[in-house]
Coordinates of C-alpha atoms in Angstrom, one line a residue:
M6 CA 136.1 110.8 109.3
K7 CA 135.1 108.1 111.7
T8 CA 134.6 104.6 110.3
V9 CA 133.3 101.5 112.0
R10 CA 133.2 97.8 111.2
T11 CA 131.7 94.6 112.5
A12 CA 133.2 92.7 115.3
V13 CA 133.4 89.6 113.0
Q14 CA 135.9 91.4 110.8
A15 CA 137.7 92.8 113.8
A16 CA 138.2 89.3 115.1
Q17 CA 139.5 88.1 111.8
A18 CA 142.0 91.0 111.8
A19 CA 143.2 89.8 115.2
I20 CA 143.5 86.2 114.0
N21 CA 145.5 87.3 110.9
G22 CA 147.8 89.2 113.2
A23 CA 148.6 86.1 115.2
H24 CA 150.4 84.6 112.1
S25 CA 153.0 87.4 112.2
K26 CA 156.2 87.2 114.2
G27 CA 155.3 89.7 116.8
P28 CA 155.5 89.8 120.6
K29 CA 156.2 86.5 122.5
T30 CA 154.9 87.3 126.0
P31 CA 151.2 86.8 126.8
E32 CA 150.8 90.5 127.6
G33 CA 152.4 91.5 124.4
K34 CA 150.3 89.1 122.3
V35 CA 147.1 90.4 123.8
A36 CA 148.2 94.0 123.2
S37 CA 149.1 93.2 119.6
S38 CA 145.8 91.5 118.9
L39 CA 144.0 94.4 120.3
N40 CA 145.9 96.8 118.0
A41 CA 144.9 94.7 115.0
L42 CA 141.3 94.7 116.2
R43 CA 141.4 98.5 116.7
H44 CA 142.9 99.3 113.4
G45 CA 140.5 96.9 111.7
L46 CA 137.7 99.2 112.6
S47 CA 138.5 101.4 109.7
A48 CA 138.4 98.6 107.2
K49 CA 134.7 98.9 106.3
Q50 CA 131.8 101.2 106.9
L51 CA 129.2 99.8 109.3
L52 CA 127.0 102.8 109.5
L53 CA 124.7 103.8 106.6
P54 CA 124.4 107.4 105.3
G55 CA 122.4 109.4 107.8
E56 CA 123.4 107.3 110.8
D57 CA 125.3 108.9 113.7
A58 CA 128.7 107.5 114.7
N59 CA 128.4 109.0 118.1
E60 CA 124.9 107.5 118.6
Y61 CA 126.4 104.1 117.6
E62 CA 129.2 104.6 120.1
R63 CA 126.6 105.3 122.9
H64 CA 124.7 102.2 121.8
L65 CA 127.7 100.0 121.9
D66 CA 128.8 101.5 125.3
G67 CA 125.5 100.3 126.7
Y68 CA 126.3 96.7 125.8
F69 CA 129.7 96.9 127.3
V70 CA 128.3 98.3 130.5
T71 CA 125.6 95.6 130.6
F72 CA 127.7 92.5 129.8
A73 CA 131.0 93.8 131.2
P74 CA 133.4 91.6 129.2
A75 CA 136.6 90.7 131.0
T76 CA 138.5 89.1 128.1
L77 CA 139.1 89.8 124.5
P78 CA 136.9 87.0 123.1
E79 CA 134.1 88.2 125.4
A80 CA 134.6 91.8 124.1
V81 CA 134.4 90.6 120.5
I82 CA 131.1 88.8 121.2
V83 CA 129.7 91.8 123.1
A84 CA 130.6 94.0 120.1
Q85 CA 128.8 91.5 117.8
L86 CA 125.8 91.7 120.0
G87 CA 125.8 95.4 119.8
D88 CA 126.2 95.4 116.0
T89 CA 123.3 92.9 115.7
A90 CA 121.0 95.0 117.9
W91 CA 121.9 98.1 115.9
K92 CA 120.9 96.3 112.7
L93 CA 117.7 95.1 114.3
E94 CA 116.8 98.7 115.3
R95 CA 117.6 99.8 111.8
L96 CA 115.3 97.1 110.5
S97 CA 112.5 98.2 112.7
K98 CA 112.8 101.7 111.3
L99 CA 112.7 100.3 107.7
E100 CA 109.6 98.3 108.5
S101 CA 107.9 101.3 110.1
G102 CA 108.8 103.5 107.1
R103 CA 107.6 100.8 104.6
T104 CA 104.3 100.4 106.5
L105 CA 103.7 104.2 106.7
A106 CA 104.5 104.5 102.9
S107 CA 101.9 101.8 102.2
L108 CA 99.4 103.6 104.5
D109 CA 100.0 106.9 102.7
D110 CA 99.4 105.2 99.3
A111 CA 96.1 103.8 100.5
V112 CA 95.0 107.1 102.0
E113 CA 95.8 109.0 98.8
K114 CA 93.4 106.8 96.9
T115 CA 90.4 107.8 99.0
P116 CA 87.8 110.5 98.2
E117 CA 88.6 112.3 101.4
F118 CA 92.2 112.8 100.4
E119 CA 91.2 114.0 96.9
R120 CA 88.9 116.6 98.6
F121 CA 91.8 117.7 100.8
V122 CA 94.1 118.1 97.9
L123 CA 91.6 120.2 95.9
T124 CA 91.0 122.4 98.8
R125 CA 94.7 122.9 99.5
R126 CA 95.3 123.7 95.8
A127 CA 92.6 126.3 95.8
L128 CA 93.9 127.9 99.1
Q129 CA 97.4 128.1 97.6
A130 CA 96.0 129.9 94.4
V131 CA 93.9 132.3 96.4
S132 CA 96.8 133.0 98.8
A133 CA 99.1 133.8 95.9
F134 CA 96.6 136.5 94.6
V135 CA 96.2 137.9 98.1
E136 CA 100.0 138.4 98.3
I137 CA 99.9 140.2 95.0
A138 CA 97.0 142.5 96.0
D139 CA 98.8 143.4 99.2
A140 CA 102.2 144.1 97.6
C141 CA 101.3 145.7 94.2
P142 CA 99.3 148.7 93.3
A143 CA 96.4 148.5 90.8
P144 CA 97.6 147.8 87.2
Q145 CA 97.7 150.9 85.1
D146 CA 98.2 149.5 81.6
E147 CA 96.3 147.0 79.4
V148 CA 98.8 144.2 79.5
Q149 CA 99.0 144.2 83.3
T150 CA 95.3 144.5 83.7
D151 CA 94.5 141.6 81.3
A152 CA 97.1 139.5 83.0
L153 CA 95.7 140.1 86.5
L154 CA 92.1 139.5 85.5
A155 CA 93.2 136.3 83.7
A156 CA 95.0 135.2 86.9
V157 CA 91.9 135.8 89.0
E158 CA 89.7 133.9 86.4
G159 CA 92.2 130.9 86.6
T160 CA 92.0 131.1 90.4
M161 CA 88.2 131.0 90.3
K162 CA 88.3 127.8 88.1
I163 CA 90.4 126.1 90.7
V164 CA 88.1 127.3 93.5
Y165 CA 85.0 125.9 91.7
E166 CA 86.7 122.4 91.7
V167 CA 86.6 122.2 95.5
P168 CA 83.9 119.7 96.5
E169 CA 81.2 120.8 99.0
L170 CA 82.3 124.5 98.9
P171 CA 79.2 126.7 99.3
K172 CA 78.6 129.1 96.4
A173 CA 78.2 131.9 98.9
V174 CA 81.8 131.5 99.8
S175 CA 83.2 132.1 96.2
Q176 CA 80.5 134.5 94.9
P177 CA 82.1 137.7 96.4
L178 CA 85.3 137.2 94.5
A179 CA 83.3 136.3 91.3
F180 CA 81.3 139.5 91.6
S181 CA 84.4 141.6 92.3
L182 CA 86.0 140.1 89.2
A183 CA 83.0 141.0 87.0
H184 CA 82.9 144.5 88.5
A185 CA 86.6 145.0 87.8
R186 CA 86.2 144.0 84.2
E187 CA 83.2 146.3 83.7
T188 CA 84.9 149.3 85.2
S189 CA 88.3 149.0 83.7
K190 CA 88.9 151.8 81.1
D191 CA 91.7 152.2 78.6
G192 CA 93.4 149.1 80.2
R193 CA 93.5 150.8 83.7
M194 CA 91.9 149.2 86.7
L195 CA 90.1 151.5 89.2
P196 CA 91.7 151.4 92.6
D197 CA 88.4 150.7 94.3
A198 CA 87.7 147.7 92.0
Y199 CA 91.2 146.4 92.8
R200 CA 90.7 146.8 96.5
A201 CA 87.4 145.0 96.3
L202 CA 89.2 142.1 94.5
G203 CA 91.8 141.9 97.3
N204 CA 89.2 142.0 100.1
A205 CA 87.1 139.3 98.4
A206 CA 90.1 137.2 98.0
K207 CA 91.1 137.6 101.7
A208 CA 87.6 136.5 102.7
L209 CA 87.8 133.5 100.4
K210 CA 91.2 132.6 101.8
G211 CA 89.8 132.5 105.4
A212 CA 86.9 130.3 104.3
L213 CA 89.3 127.9 102.5
T214 CA 91.7 127.8 105.4
A215 CA 88.8 126.7 107.7
K216 CA 87.7 124.1 105.1
L217 CA 91.2 122.7 104.7
A218 CA 91.3 122.2 108.5
E219 CA 88.0 120.3 108.3
D220 CA 89.2 118.2 105.4
E221 CA 92.4 117.4 107.1
G222 CA 90.5 116.4 110.3
A223 CA 88.4 114.1 108.2
L224 CA 91.5 112.2 107.1
A225 CA 92.3 111.1 110.7
P226 CA 89.5 108.4 110.9
V227 CA 90.4 107.3 107.3
R228 CA 94.0 106.7 108.3
E229 CA 92.9 104.8 111.4
R230 CA 90.5 102.6 109.4
L231 CA 93.1 101.8 106.7
A232 CA 96.0 101.2 109.2
A233 CA 94.7 97.8 110.2
E234 CA 94.2 96.8 106.6
V235 CA 97.7 97.9 105.5
L236 CA 99.2 95.8 108.3
L237 CA 97.6 92.8 106.7
L238 CA 98.8 93.5 103.1
D239 CA 100.9 90.9 101.4
D240 CA 103.8 93.2 100.9
V241 CA 106.9 91.7 99.3
D242 CA 109.3 94.2 100.8
L243 CA 107.8 93.6 104.3
R244 CA 108.2 89.9 103.9
K245 CA 111.9 90.4 103.0
L246 CA 112.4 92.6 106.0
E247 CA 110.8 89.9 108.2
R248 CA 113.2 87.3 106.9
H249 CA 116.1 89.5 107.7
R250 CA 114.7 90.1 111.2
K251 CA 114.6 86.3 111.9
L252 CA 118.2 85.9 110.7
L253 CA 119.4 88.7 113.0
E254 CA 117.4 87.4 115.9
T255 CA 118.9 83.9 115.4
A256 CA 122.4 85.5 115.2
M257 CA 121.8 87.3 118.5
Q258 CA 120.7 84.1 120.2
R259 CA 123.8 82.4 119.0
Q260 CA 126.0 85.2 120.2
L261 CA 124.4 85.2 123.6
G262 CA 125.0 81.4 123.8
L263 CA 128.7 81.8 122.9
L264 CA 129.1 84.5 125.5
D265 CA 127.6 82.2 128.2
Q266 CA 130.0 79.4 127.1
L267 CA 133.0 81.7 127.3
R268 CA 132.1 82.9 130.7
V269 CA 131.7 79.4 132.0
Q270 CA 135.2 78.6 130.7
V271 CA 137.0 81.6 132.2
A272 CA 135.0 81.7 135.5
A273 CA 137.5 79.5 137.2
V274 CA 140.5 81.5 135.9
K275 CA 139.6 85.1 136.4
A276 CA 136.8 87.1 138.0
Q277 CA 135.2 89.8 135.9
N278 CA 136.7 93.2 136.4
P279 CA 134.6 96.3 135.4
A280 CA 137.7 98.4 134.9
E281 CA 139.1 95.9 132.5
A282 CA 135.8 95.8 130.6
K283 CA 135.9 99.5 130.2
E284 CA 139.5 99.3 128.9
L285 CA 138.5 96.7 126.4
R286 CA 135.6 98.9 125.2
V287 CA 138.1 101.8 124.8
R288 CA 140.3 99.7 122.7
L289 CA 137.4 98.6 120.5
R290 CA 136.3 102.2 120.1
L291 CA 136.0 103.9 116.7
V292 CA 139.2 105.3 115.2
K293 CA 139.7 108.3 113.0

């Protein structure tokens, strides 16, 4: 399993490694510190559940390509920048999710949404009976017949709760239900009465499907109207996220400043080498 950690912890691992009695040459010391940095990546999870390690790798690669660090300190700061930017992107997703959740809560309190829910519930009930009518023959005993008729009656009660549904839409099924009751003998339902129930239910299903589309369309302007209001809500969670955003943005500015200072210091010693930057990025890569 791949694990990652922040560059701050990686740098600390490199510092701790300096206290050991390791290589004496400059090249050996650099290699040793890079090993400590690399193995430190497995010390703590940076990614949250659901986040992709490969996506994080590509994200961090972009920062190494853009800033092209030429020394270990520069590489650590660039990794810090990448970590901070990753956290800022995560924060934006959290803010968006929290805002959408608040908007959904507001929409669900409107009469338009209640109408949509009642229509959807009726459509689900009618659709369930249509499936039964298509798949099963007419009931031939009293228990089955009573159960089927009771189910249709319950479905009709749900249909009658749908606001602004014309009576002409539900009447055919109501008439077919009454006819099936009247013509049932010895607990057996006539095939013609059963087919009439099924056909009436299919017609009602089509009407409810069309109405559900209309009700769903009516929600669009409601969401647009409430969106601006939700953005102005005094949301405690959003305020917390905003404070975190400011802290991360401040950290990023500080990291950029440190990177500039380092480059000024090393500019007279060594020119930046893209190949070396790539090598540093490889050494900072995730480990298994």
